[in-house]
Amino acid sequence: MQKIYDIAIIGAGPAGIATAVESVLCCINNIILFEKGQNHSETIRKYFDDRKPVDRDWKGLKVDLKGNIEFEDGTKNGTLETFNKSLLDHRIDTKFSTEIDEISKEGNHFHIKTNTNETFIAKYIVVAIGKMGKPNKPDYDLPKSLKDRINFNITDCPGHEDVLVVGGGDSAAEYAYLIRTDNKVTFTYRRDKITRANPKNTKNLLDSVKEGVIQLKLGVDILSVTDEEGKCRVNFSDNSSLVYDRIIYALGGSTPKEFLSKTPIVVDEKGKPVVDENHINSDGIYIAGDIAGPLGGSIALALNHGYNIVQDIIKKDNYCLKQ
């Protein structure tokens, strides 16, 4: 008879790891964690620069941590080590390099088909896949010939370049600030005032503007980007046209609609998962992390999602609480 897991968790980021850890600490050991990447916390690894601070109070959002994973302000490497230790210490059964092809519900159980031609069965599903695996792109075409010159993070920014950072949120402000010392940086945002970034990032950005190390180009849209001898020519709505060595887009991430369409997850008219106050999407399905609401991006909030979900499952099935 095929093994039936109590909980199958999809996504080994902060929310997924927290769900797994809190499950084990509540004596729910029959769990499995799926991750399409080769390691946990792929979003942090890929989109956080080594120089980028990792804030507990992301965007100034203060979160009272409820669970058992200790998390404070720190560095990228420190945060990764925290999650690595959590997985190892609690011996979480994790399937890396495993993508979910389809989820179906048969009776009271979910059948999970993977790209490894395996099928797993679970009583509960927790979807914690995040958004940044699919970063938002502009609505105008980007030349394929510039693919090495157009990025969605700063990990491939070598330095000594004329760089345009596009966006108005925390990532855009942080990217511009972090690369300012060894690049000529221009920060552009379609609105005439920076309102989406938190106070700390906004101050760092504006102080750098005052110091003359970052240029601002606000209140304009980018109409198009063309290839000019291997560099990026950017045509703006104010009729200006400038050439940059590199463009870094920081436009957030989008809900993975293709994945959701292959599951019984209920979505709204915009294609976003429906979530109630207990993170329930539908019977037996929970949503956690970035895709659980508009405040995605907070690691602390994602950790609480994992804790809250496990507490709800315990109430339903009367699992023994570990003392």
PDB file of C-alpha atoms in Angstrom, residues 41-298:
ATOM      1  CA  SER A  41      15.475  29.266  -0.111  1.00  0.00           C
ATOM      2  CA  GLU A  42      16.173  29.681  -3.833  1.00  0.00           C
ATOM      3  CA  THR A  43      14.609  33.161  -3.928  1.00  0.00           C
ATOM      4  CA  ILE A  44      16.970  34.402  -1.224  1.00  0.00           C
ATOM      5  CA  ARG A  45      19.938  32.761  -2.934  1.00  0.00           C
ATOM      6  CA  LYS A  46      19.108  34.196  -6.349  1.00  0.00           C
ATOM      7  CA  TYR A  47      17.593  37.606  -5.664  1.00  0.00           C
ATOM      8  CA  PHE A  48      19.369  38.749  -2.495  1.00  0.00           C
ATOM      9  CA  ASP A  49      22.796  40.211  -3.039  1.00  0.00           C
ATOM     10  CA  ASP A  50      25.453  39.224  -0.486  1.00  0.00           C
ATOM     11  CA  ARG A  51      25.593  42.881   0.535  1.00  0.00           C
ATOM     12  CA  LYS A  52      21.836  43.187   0.956  1.00  0.00           C
ATOM     13  CA  PRO A  53      20.643  43.238   4.588  1.00  0.00           C
ATOM     14  CA  VAL A  54      17.832  40.867   5.502  1.00  0.00           C
ATOM     15  CA  ASP A  55      15.336  42.750   7.658  1.00  0.00           C
ATOM     16  CA  ARG A  56      12.932  41.134  10.084  1.00  0.00           C
ATOM     17  CA  ASP A  57      10.617  44.150   9.795  1.00  0.00           C
ATOM     18  CA  TRP A  58      10.368  44.107   5.990  1.00  0.00           C
ATOM     19  CA  LYS A  59       9.008  47.382   4.604  1.00  0.00           C
ATOM     20  CA  GLY A  60       8.624  48.504   8.215  1.00  0.00           C
ATOM     21  CA  LEU A  61       6.023  45.789   8.858  1.00  0.00           C
ATOM     22  CA  LYS A  62       6.538  44.723  12.477  1.00  0.00           C
ATOM     23  CA  VAL A  63       5.722  41.061  13.029  1.00  0.00           C
ATOM     24  CA  ASP A  64       5.411  39.303  16.388  1.00  0.00           C
ATOM     25  CA  LEU A  65       6.951  35.917  15.644  1.00  0.00           C
ATOM     26  CA  LYS A  66       4.845  33.028  16.928  1.00  0.00           C
ATOM     27  CA  GLY A  67       6.816  29.980  15.906  1.00  0.00           C
ATOM     28  CA  ASN A  68      10.004  28.166  16.820  1.00  0.00           C
ATOM     29  CA  ILE A  69      12.408  29.443  14.160  1.00  0.00           C
ATOM     30  CA  GLU A  70      14.455  32.327  15.515  1.00  0.00           C
ATOM     31  CA  PHE A  71      14.785  35.113  12.981  1.00  0.00           C
ATOM     32  CA  GLU A  72      16.256  38.588  13.425  1.00  0.00           C
ATOM     33  CA  ASP A  73      17.870  41.240  11.232  1.00  0.00           C
ATOM     34  CA  GLY A  74      20.908  39.758   9.583  1.00  0.00           C
ATOM     35  CA  THR A  75      22.738  38.910   6.397  1.00  0.00           C
ATOM     36  CA  LYS A  76      21.910  36.708   3.447  1.00  0.00           C
ATOM     37  CA  ASN A  77      24.351  34.003   4.522  1.00  0.00           C
ATOM     38  CA  GLY A  78      23.174  34.115   8.130  1.00  0.00           C
ATOM     39  CA  THR A  79      19.554  33.723   7.070  1.00  0.00           C
ATOM     40  CA  LEU A  80      20.378  30.788   4.789  1.00  0.00           C
ATOM     41  CA  GLU A  81      22.281  29.106   7.606  1.00  0.00           C
ATOM     42  CA  THR A  82      19.282  29.520   9.927  1.00  0.00           C
ATOM     43  CA  PHE A  83      17.026  27.695   7.480  1.00  0.00           C
ATOM     44  CA  ASN A  84      19.661  25.092   6.641  1.00  0.00           C
ATOM     45  CA  LYS A  85      20.056  24.267  10.326  1.00  0.00           C
ATOM     46  CA  SER A  86      16.283  24.067  10.764  1.00  0.00           C
ATOM     47  CA  LEU A  87      15.962  21.459   8.005  1.00  0.00           C
ATOM     48  CA  LEU A  88      18.905  19.394   9.258  1.00  0.00           C
ATOM     49  CA  ASP A  89      18.058  19.532  12.959  1.00  0.00           C
ATOM     50  CA  HIS A  90      14.492  18.372  12.374  1.00  0.00           C
ATOM     51  CA  ARG A  91      15.381  15.820   9.680  1.00  0.00           C
ATOM     52  CA  ILE A  92      12.853  17.106   7.191  1.00  0.00           C
ATOM     53  CA  ASP A  93      12.217  14.729   4.291  1.00  0.00           C
ATOM     54  CA  THR A  94      12.927  17.054   1.363  1.00  0.00           C
ATOM     55  CA  LYS A  95      12.759  16.291  -2.352  1.00  0.00           C
ATOM     56  CA  PHE A  96      14.973  18.805  -4.168  1.00  0.00           C
ATOM     57  CA  SER A  97      15.009  19.264  -7.961  1.00  0.00           C
ATOM     58  CA  THR A  98      11.407  18.096  -7.960  1.00  0.00           C
ATOM     59  CA  GLU A  99       8.696  20.020  -9.781  1.00  0.00           C
ATOM     60  CA  ILE A 100       5.000  19.422  -9.257  1.00  0.00           C
ATOM     61  CA  ASP A 101       3.318  18.613 -12.562  1.00  0.00           C
ATOM     62  CA  GLU A 102      -0.202  18.147 -11.264  1.00  0.00           C
ATOM     63  CA  ILE A 103      -2.272  17.920  -8.084  1.00  0.00           C
ATOM     64  CA  SER A 104      -5.637  16.183  -7.994  1.00  0.00           C
ATOM     65  CA  LYS A 105      -7.985  15.246  -5.183  1.00  0.00           C
ATOM     66  CA  GLU A 106      -9.380  11.745  -4.940  1.00  0.00           C
ATOM     67  CA  GLY A 107     -11.698  11.250  -2.001  1.00  0.00           C
ATOM     68  CA  ASN A 108     -10.058  12.714   1.091  1.00  0.00           C
ATOM     69  CA  HIS A 109      -6.520  12.604  -0.282  1.00  0.00           C
ATOM     70  CA  PHE A 110      -4.423  14.626  -2.698  1.00  0.00           C
ATOM     71  CA  HIS A 111      -2.394  12.920  -5.418  1.00  0.00           C
ATOM     72  CA  ILE A 112       0.760  14.820  -6.335  1.00  0.00           C
ATOM     73  CA  LYS A 113       2.467  14.000  -9.618  1.00  0.00           C
ATOM     74  CA  THR A 114       6.060  15.144 -10.066  1.00  0.00           C
ATOM     75  CA  ASN A 115       8.517  15.575 -12.919  1.00  0.00           C
ATOM     76  CA  THR A 116      10.347  12.508 -11.598  1.00  0.00           C
ATOM     77  CA  ASN A 117       7.389  10.331 -12.689  1.00  0.00           C
ATOM     78  CA  GLU A 118       6.398   9.684  -9.095  1.00  0.00           C
ATOM     79  CA  THR A 119       3.043  10.147  -7.397  1.00  0.00           C
ATOM     80  CA  PHE A 120       2.775  11.072  -3.734  1.00  0.00           C
ATOM     81  CA  ILE A 121      -0.377  11.012  -1.617  1.00  0.00           C
ATOM     82  CA  ALA A 122      -1.139  13.404   1.227  1.00  0.00           C
ATOM     83  CA  LYS A 123      -4.021  14.383   3.468  1.00  0.00           C
ATOM     84  CA  TYR A 124      -3.157  18.098   3.489  1.00  0.00           C
ATOM     85  CA  ILE A 125      -1.397  20.314   0.969  1.00  0.00           C
ATOM     86  CA  VAL A 126       0.498  23.499   1.846  1.00  0.00           C
ATOM     87  CA  VAL A 127       1.445  25.602  -1.181  1.00  0.00           C
ATOM     88  CA  ALA A 128       4.319  27.968  -0.370  1.00  0.00           C
ATOM     89  CA  ILE A 129       5.936  28.578  -3.739  1.00  0.00           C
ATOM     90  CA  GLY A 130       6.391  32.357  -3.644  1.00  0.00           C
ATOM     91  CA  LYS A 131       6.363  34.769  -6.554  1.00  0.00           C
ATOM     92  CA  MET A 132       9.940  35.818  -7.266  1.00  0.00           C
ATOM     93  CA  GLY A 133      10.661  32.636  -9.162  1.00  0.00           C
ATOM     94  CA  LYS A 134       8.721  34.438 -11.872  1.00  0.00           C
ATOM     95  CA  PRO A 135       9.738  38.128 -11.713  1.00  0.00           C
ATOM     96  CA  ASN A 136       7.462  40.677 -13.342  1.00  0.00           C
ATOM     97  CA  LYS A 137       8.673  41.938 -16.696  1.00  0.00           C
ATOM     98  CA  PRO A 138       7.789  45.196 -18.447  1.00  0.00           C
ATOM     99  CA  ASP A 139       4.925  45.266 -20.941  1.00  0.00           C
ATOM    100  CA  TYR A 140       7.223  46.303 -23.798  1.00  0.00           C
ATOM    101  CA  ASP A 141       9.513  43.893 -25.622  1.00  0.00           C
ATOM    102  CA  LEU A 142      13.103  43.426 -24.511  1.00  0.00           C
ATOM    103  CA  PRO A 143      15.664  42.616 -27.242  1.00  0.00           C
ATOM    104  CA  LYS A 144      16.900  39.042 -27.007  1.00  0.00           C
ATOM    105  CA  SER A 145      20.320  40.288 -28.044  1.00  0.00           C
ATOM    106  CA  LEU A 146      20.501  42.170 -24.710  1.00  0.00           C
ATOM    107  CA  LYS A 147      19.661  39.209 -22.479  1.00  0.00           C
ATOM    108  CA  ASP A 148      23.080  39.399 -20.820  1.00  0.00           C
ATOM    109  CA  ARG A 149      22.651  43.138 -20.264  1.00  0.00           C
ATOM    110  CA  ILE A 150      19.164  43.029 -18.743  1.00  0.00           C
ATOM    111  CA  ASN A 151      18.756  41.555 -15.268  1.00  0.00           C
ATOM    112  CA  PHE A 152      16.159  41.168 -12.525  1.00  0.00           C
ATOM    113  CA  ASN A 153      18.633  41.227  -9.632  1.00  0.00           C
ATOM    114  CA  ILE A 154      22.154  42.510  -9.044  1.00  0.00           C
ATOM    115  CA  THR A 155      24.013  39.223  -8.718  1.00  0.00           C
ATOM    116  CA  ASP A 156      25.286  39.530 -12.311  1.00  0.00           C
ATOM    117  CA  CYS A 157      26.252  43.198 -12.090  1.00  0.00           C
ATOM    118  CA  PRO A 158      30.065  43.215 -12.464  1.00  0.00           C
ATOM    119  CA  GLY A 159      30.728  46.861 -11.642  1.00  0.00           C
ATOM    120  CA  HIS A 160      32.199  49.831 -13.498  1.00  0.00           C
ATOM    121  CA  GLU A 161      29.052  50.225 -15.610  1.00  0.00           C
ATOM    122  CA  ASP A 162      26.390  52.801 -16.361  1.00  0.00           C
ATOM    123  CA  VAL A 163      23.334  51.098 -14.823  1.00  0.00           C
ATOM    124  CA  LEU A 164      19.623  51.945 -14.940  1.00  0.00           C
ATOM    125  CA  VAL A 165      17.553  50.545 -12.044  1.00  0.00           C
ATOM    126  CA  VAL A 166      13.821  50.373 -12.823  1.00  0.00           C
ATOM    127  CA  GLY A 167      11.183  50.156 -10.079  1.00  0.00           C
ATOM    128  CA  GLY A 168       9.807  51.988  -7.074  1.00  0.00           C
ATOM    129  CA  GLY A 169       9.847  49.496  -4.210  1.00  0.00           C
ATOM    130  CA  ASP A 170      12.332  48.213  -1.676  1.00  0.00           C
ATOM    131  CA  SER A 171      14.245  45.922  -4.017  1.00  0.00           C
ATOM    132  CA  ALA A 172      14.787  48.707  -6.546  1.00  0.00           C
ATOM    133  CA  ALA A 173      15.951  51.139  -3.848  1.00  0.00           C
ATOM    134  CA  GLU A 174      18.243  48.531  -2.307  1.00  0.00           C
ATOM    135  CA  TYR A 175      19.723  47.516  -5.653  1.00  0.00           C
ATOM    136  CA  ALA A 176      20.532  51.112  -6.568  1.00  0.00           C
ATOM    137  CA  TYR A 177      22.062  51.784  -3.158  1.00  0.00           C
ATOM    138  CA  LEU A 178      24.153  48.606  -3.056  1.00  0.00           C
ATOM    139  CA  ILE A 179      25.776  49.063  -6.480  1.00  0.00           C
ATOM    140  CA  ARG A 180      26.283  52.837  -6.222  1.00  0.00           C
ATOM    141  CA  THR A 181      29.923  52.733  -5.140  1.00  0.00           C
ATOM    142  CA  ASP A 182      31.311  50.921  -8.194  1.00  0.00           C
ATOM    143  CA  ASN A 183      28.795  51.921 -10.865  1.00  0.00           C
ATOM    144  CA  LYS A 184      27.190  55.020 -12.312  1.00  0.00           C
ATOM    145  CA  VAL A 185      23.578  54.488 -11.226  1.00  0.00           C
ATOM    146  CA  THR A 186      20.309  56.025 -12.415  1.00  0.00           C
ATOM    147  CA  PHE A 187      17.091  55.187 -10.559  1.00  0.00           C
ATOM    148  CA  THR A 188      13.887  55.551 -12.551  1.00  0.00           C
ATOM    149  CA  TYR A 189      10.277  55.229 -11.402  1.00  0.00           C
ATOM    150  CA  ARG A 190       7.110  56.048 -13.299  1.00  0.00           C
ATOM    151  CA  ARG A 191       5.653  58.101 -10.446  1.00  0.00           C
ATOM    152  CA  ASP A 192       7.038  61.478  -9.424  1.00  0.00           C
ATOM    153  CA  LYS A 193       7.566  60.458  -5.805  1.00  0.00           C
ATOM    154  CA  ILE A 194       8.992  57.355  -4.111  1.00  0.00           C
ATOM    155  CA  THR A 195       6.263  55.968  -1.851  1.00  0.00           C
ATOM    156  CA  ARG A 196       6.532  52.171  -2.025  1.00  0.00           C
ATOM    157  CA  ALA A 197       9.942  51.704  -0.400  1.00  0.00           C
ATOM    158  CA  ASN A 198      10.253  51.647   3.381  1.00  0.00           C
ATOM    159  CA  PRO A 199      11.652  54.728   5.195  1.00  0.00           C
ATOM    160  CA  LYS A 200      15.131  53.251   5.631  1.00  0.00           C
ATOM    161  CA  ASN A 201      15.570  52.382   1.954  1.00  0.00           C
ATOM    162  CA  THR A 202      14.034  55.665   0.833  1.00  0.00           C
ATOM    163  CA  LYS A 203      16.442  57.621   3.050  1.00  0.00           C
ATOM    164  CA  ASN A 204      19.469  55.680   1.805  1.00  0.00           C
ATOM    165  CA  LEU A 205      18.427  56.322  -1.781  1.00  0.00           C
ATOM    166  CA  LEU A 206      17.718  60.037  -1.363  1.00  0.00           C
ATOM    167  CA  ASP A 207      20.890  60.595   0.678  1.00  0.00           C
ATOM    168  CA  SER A 208      22.867  59.017  -2.161  1.00  0.00           C
ATOM    169  CA  VAL A 209      21.126  61.340  -4.603  1.00  0.00           C
ATOM    170  CA  LYS A 210      22.171  64.325  -2.488  1.00  0.00           C
ATOM    171  CA  GLU A 211      25.732  63.012  -2.479  1.00  0.00           C
ATOM    172  CA  GLY A 212      25.633  62.814  -6.265  1.00  0.00           C
ATOM    173  CA  VAL A 213      26.270  59.066  -6.516  1.00  0.00           C
ATOM    174  CA  ILE A 214      22.763  58.162  -7.748  1.00  0.00           C
ATOM    175  CA  GLN A 215      20.776  60.036 -10.377  1.00  0.00           C
ATOM    176  CA  LEU A 216      16.970  60.197 -10.173  1.00  0.00           C
ATOM    177  CA  LYS A 217      14.641  60.072 -13.158  1.00  0.00           C
ATOM    178  CA  LEU A 218      11.109  60.160 -11.757  1.00  0.00           C
ATOM    179  CA  GLY A 219       7.664  60.656 -13.249  1.00  0.00           C
ATOM    180  CA  VAL A 220       8.476  59.058 -16.592  1.00  0.00           C
ATOM    181  CA  ASP A 221       7.616  55.794 -18.301  1.00  0.00           C
ATOM    182  CA  ILE A 222       9.932  53.693 -20.414  1.00  0.00           C
ATOM    183  CA  LEU A 223       8.436  53.358 -23.880  1.00  0.00           C
ATOM    184  CA  SER A 224      10.949  50.959 -25.379  1.00  0.00           C
ATOM    185  CA  VAL A 225      14.408  49.434 -25.130  1.00  0.00           C
ATOM    186  CA  THR A 226      16.562  48.807 -28.197  1.00  0.00           C
ATOM    187  CA  ASP A 227      19.986  47.342 -28.853  1.00  0.00           C
ATOM    188  CA  GLU A 228      22.608  49.935 -29.689  1.00  0.00           C
ATOM    189  CA  GLU A 229      25.885  48.193 -30.423  1.00  0.00           C
ATOM    190  CA  GLY A 230      25.444  45.804 -27.511  1.00  0.00           C
ATOM    191  CA  LYS A 231      24.217  48.422 -25.068  1.00  0.00           C
ATOM    192  CA  CYS A 232      20.716  49.337 -23.908  1.00  0.00           C
ATOM    193  CA  ARG A 233      19.113  52.385 -25.472  1.00  0.00           C
ATOM    194  CA  VAL A 234      16.145  53.412 -23.355  1.00  0.00           C
ATOM    195  CA  ASN A 235      13.438  55.646 -24.793  1.00  0.00           C
ATOM    196  CA  PHE A 236      11.455  57.556 -22.161  1.00  0.00           C
ATOM    197  CA  SER A 237       8.041  59.225 -22.258  1.00  0.00           C
ATOM    198  CA  ASP A 238       9.635  62.668 -21.727  1.00  0.00           C
ATOM    199  CA  ASN A 239      11.202  62.324 -25.206  1.00  0.00           C
ATOM    200  CA  SER A 240      14.651  61.616 -23.788  1.00  0.00           C
ATOM    201  CA  SER A 241      16.667  58.670 -25.068  1.00  0.00           C
ATOM    202  CA  LEU A 242      19.682  57.433 -23.100  1.00  0.00           C
ATOM    203  CA  VAL A 243      22.149  54.567 -23.397  1.00  0.00           C
ATOM    204  CA  TYR A 244      23.119  52.318 -20.474  1.00  0.00           C
ATOM    205  CA  ASP A 245      25.483  49.400 -20.098  1.00  0.00           C
ATOM    206  CA  ARG A 246      22.920  47.478 -18.052  1.00  0.00           C
ATOM    207  CA  ILE A 247      19.277  47.603 -16.948  1.00  0.00           C
ATOM    208  CA  ILE A 248      18.110  46.051 -13.682  1.00  0.00           C
ATOM    209  CA  TYR A 249      14.361  45.598 -13.334  1.00  0.00           C
ATOM    210  CA  ALA A 250      12.901  45.323  -9.820  1.00  0.00           C
ATOM    211  CA  LEU A 251       9.177  45.093 -10.542  1.00  0.00           C
ATOM    212  CA  GLY A 252       8.162  42.397  -8.078  1.00  0.00           C
ATOM    213  CA  GLY A 253       6.870  38.943  -8.898  1.00  0.00           C
ATOM    214  CA  SER A 254       3.678  37.463 -10.279  1.00  0.00           C
ATOM    215  CA  THR A 255       1.452  34.587  -9.245  1.00  0.00           C
ATOM    216  CA  PRO A 256       2.459  31.336 -11.012  1.00  0.00           C
ATOM    217  CA  LYS A 257      -0.833  30.908 -12.878  1.00  0.00           C
ATOM    218  CA  GLU A 258       0.321  27.981 -15.011  1.00  0.00           C
ATOM    219  CA  PHE A 259       1.090  25.928 -11.906  1.00  0.00           C
ATOM    220  CA  LEU A 260      -2.179  26.878 -10.219  1.00  0.00           C
ATOM    221  CA  SER A 261      -4.173  25.797 -13.272  1.00  0.00           C
ATOM    222  CA  LYS A 262      -2.951  22.218 -12.767  1.00  0.00           C
ATOM    223  CA  THR A 263      -4.238  22.024  -9.201  1.00  0.00           C
ATOM    224  CA  PRO A 264      -7.582  22.183  -7.361  1.00  0.00           C
ATOM    225  CA  ILE A 265      -6.535  25.519  -5.833  1.00  0.00           C
ATOM    226  CA  VAL A 266      -9.367  28.060  -5.948  1.00  0.00           C
ATOM    227  CA  VAL A 267      -8.427  31.417  -7.514  1.00  0.00           C
ATOM    228  CA  ASP A 268     -10.212  34.757  -7.793  1.00  0.00           C
ATOM    229  CA  GLU A 269     -11.055  36.732 -10.935  1.00  0.00           C
ATOM    230  CA  LYS A 270      -7.437  37.934 -11.123  1.00  0.00           C
ATOM    231  CA  GLY A 271      -6.038  34.425 -10.963  1.00  0.00           C
ATOM    232  CA  LYS A 272      -4.770  34.792  -7.389  1.00  0.00           C
ATOM    233  CA  PRO A 273      -5.345  32.074  -4.767  1.00  0.00           C
ATOM    234  CA  VAL A 274      -8.274  32.663  -2.442  1.00  0.00           C
ATOM    235  CA  VAL A 275      -7.139  32.654   1.203  1.00  0.00           C
ATOM    236  CA  ASP A 276      -9.089  33.057   4.447  1.00  0.00           C
ATOM    237  CA  GLU A 277      -7.846  34.168   7.878  1.00  0.00           C
ATOM    238  CA  ASN A 278      -6.529  30.640   8.591  1.00  0.00           C
ATOM    239  CA  HIS A 279      -4.678  30.476   5.253  1.00  0.00           C
ATOM    240  CA  ILE A 280      -7.216  27.962   3.974  1.00  0.00           C
ATOM    241  CA  ASN A 281      -7.854  27.957   0.236  1.00  0.00           C
ATOM    242  CA  SER A 282     -10.242  25.026   0.069  1.00  0.00           C
ATOM    243  CA  ASP A 283     -10.797  21.793   1.960  1.00  0.00           C
ATOM    244  CA  GLY A 284      -7.343  20.412   2.779  1.00  0.00           C
ATOM    245  CA  ILE A 285      -5.381  23.102   0.908  1.00  0.00           C
ATOM    246  CA  TYR A 286      -3.443  25.887   2.619  1.00  0.00           C
ATOM    247  CA  ILE A 287      -1.618  28.824   1.037  1.00  0.00           C
ATOM    248  CA  ALA A 288       1.484  30.345   2.661  1.00  0.00           C
ATOM    249  CA  GLY A 289       4.185  32.895   1.948  1.00  0.00           C
ATOM    250  CA  ASP A 290       4.247  35.445  -0.855  1.00  0.00           C
ATOM    251  CA  ILE A 291       1.242  34.133  -2.773  1.00  0.00           C
ATOM    252  CA  ALA A 292      -0.964  34.259   0.336  1.00  0.00           C
ATOM    253  CA  GLY A 293      -1.668  37.969  -0.007  1.00  0.00           C
ATOM    254  CA  PRO A 294      -0.547  41.441  -1.056  1.00  0.00           C
ATOM    255  CA  LEU A 295       2.161  41.695   1.626  1.00  0.00           C
ATOM    256  CA  GLY A 296       4.418  39.036   0.146  1.00  0.00           C
ATOM    257  CA  GLY A 297       8.128  39.494   0.785  1.00  0.00           C
ATOM    258  CA  SER A 298       8.199  39.415   4.572  1.00  0.00           C
TER     259      SER A 298
END
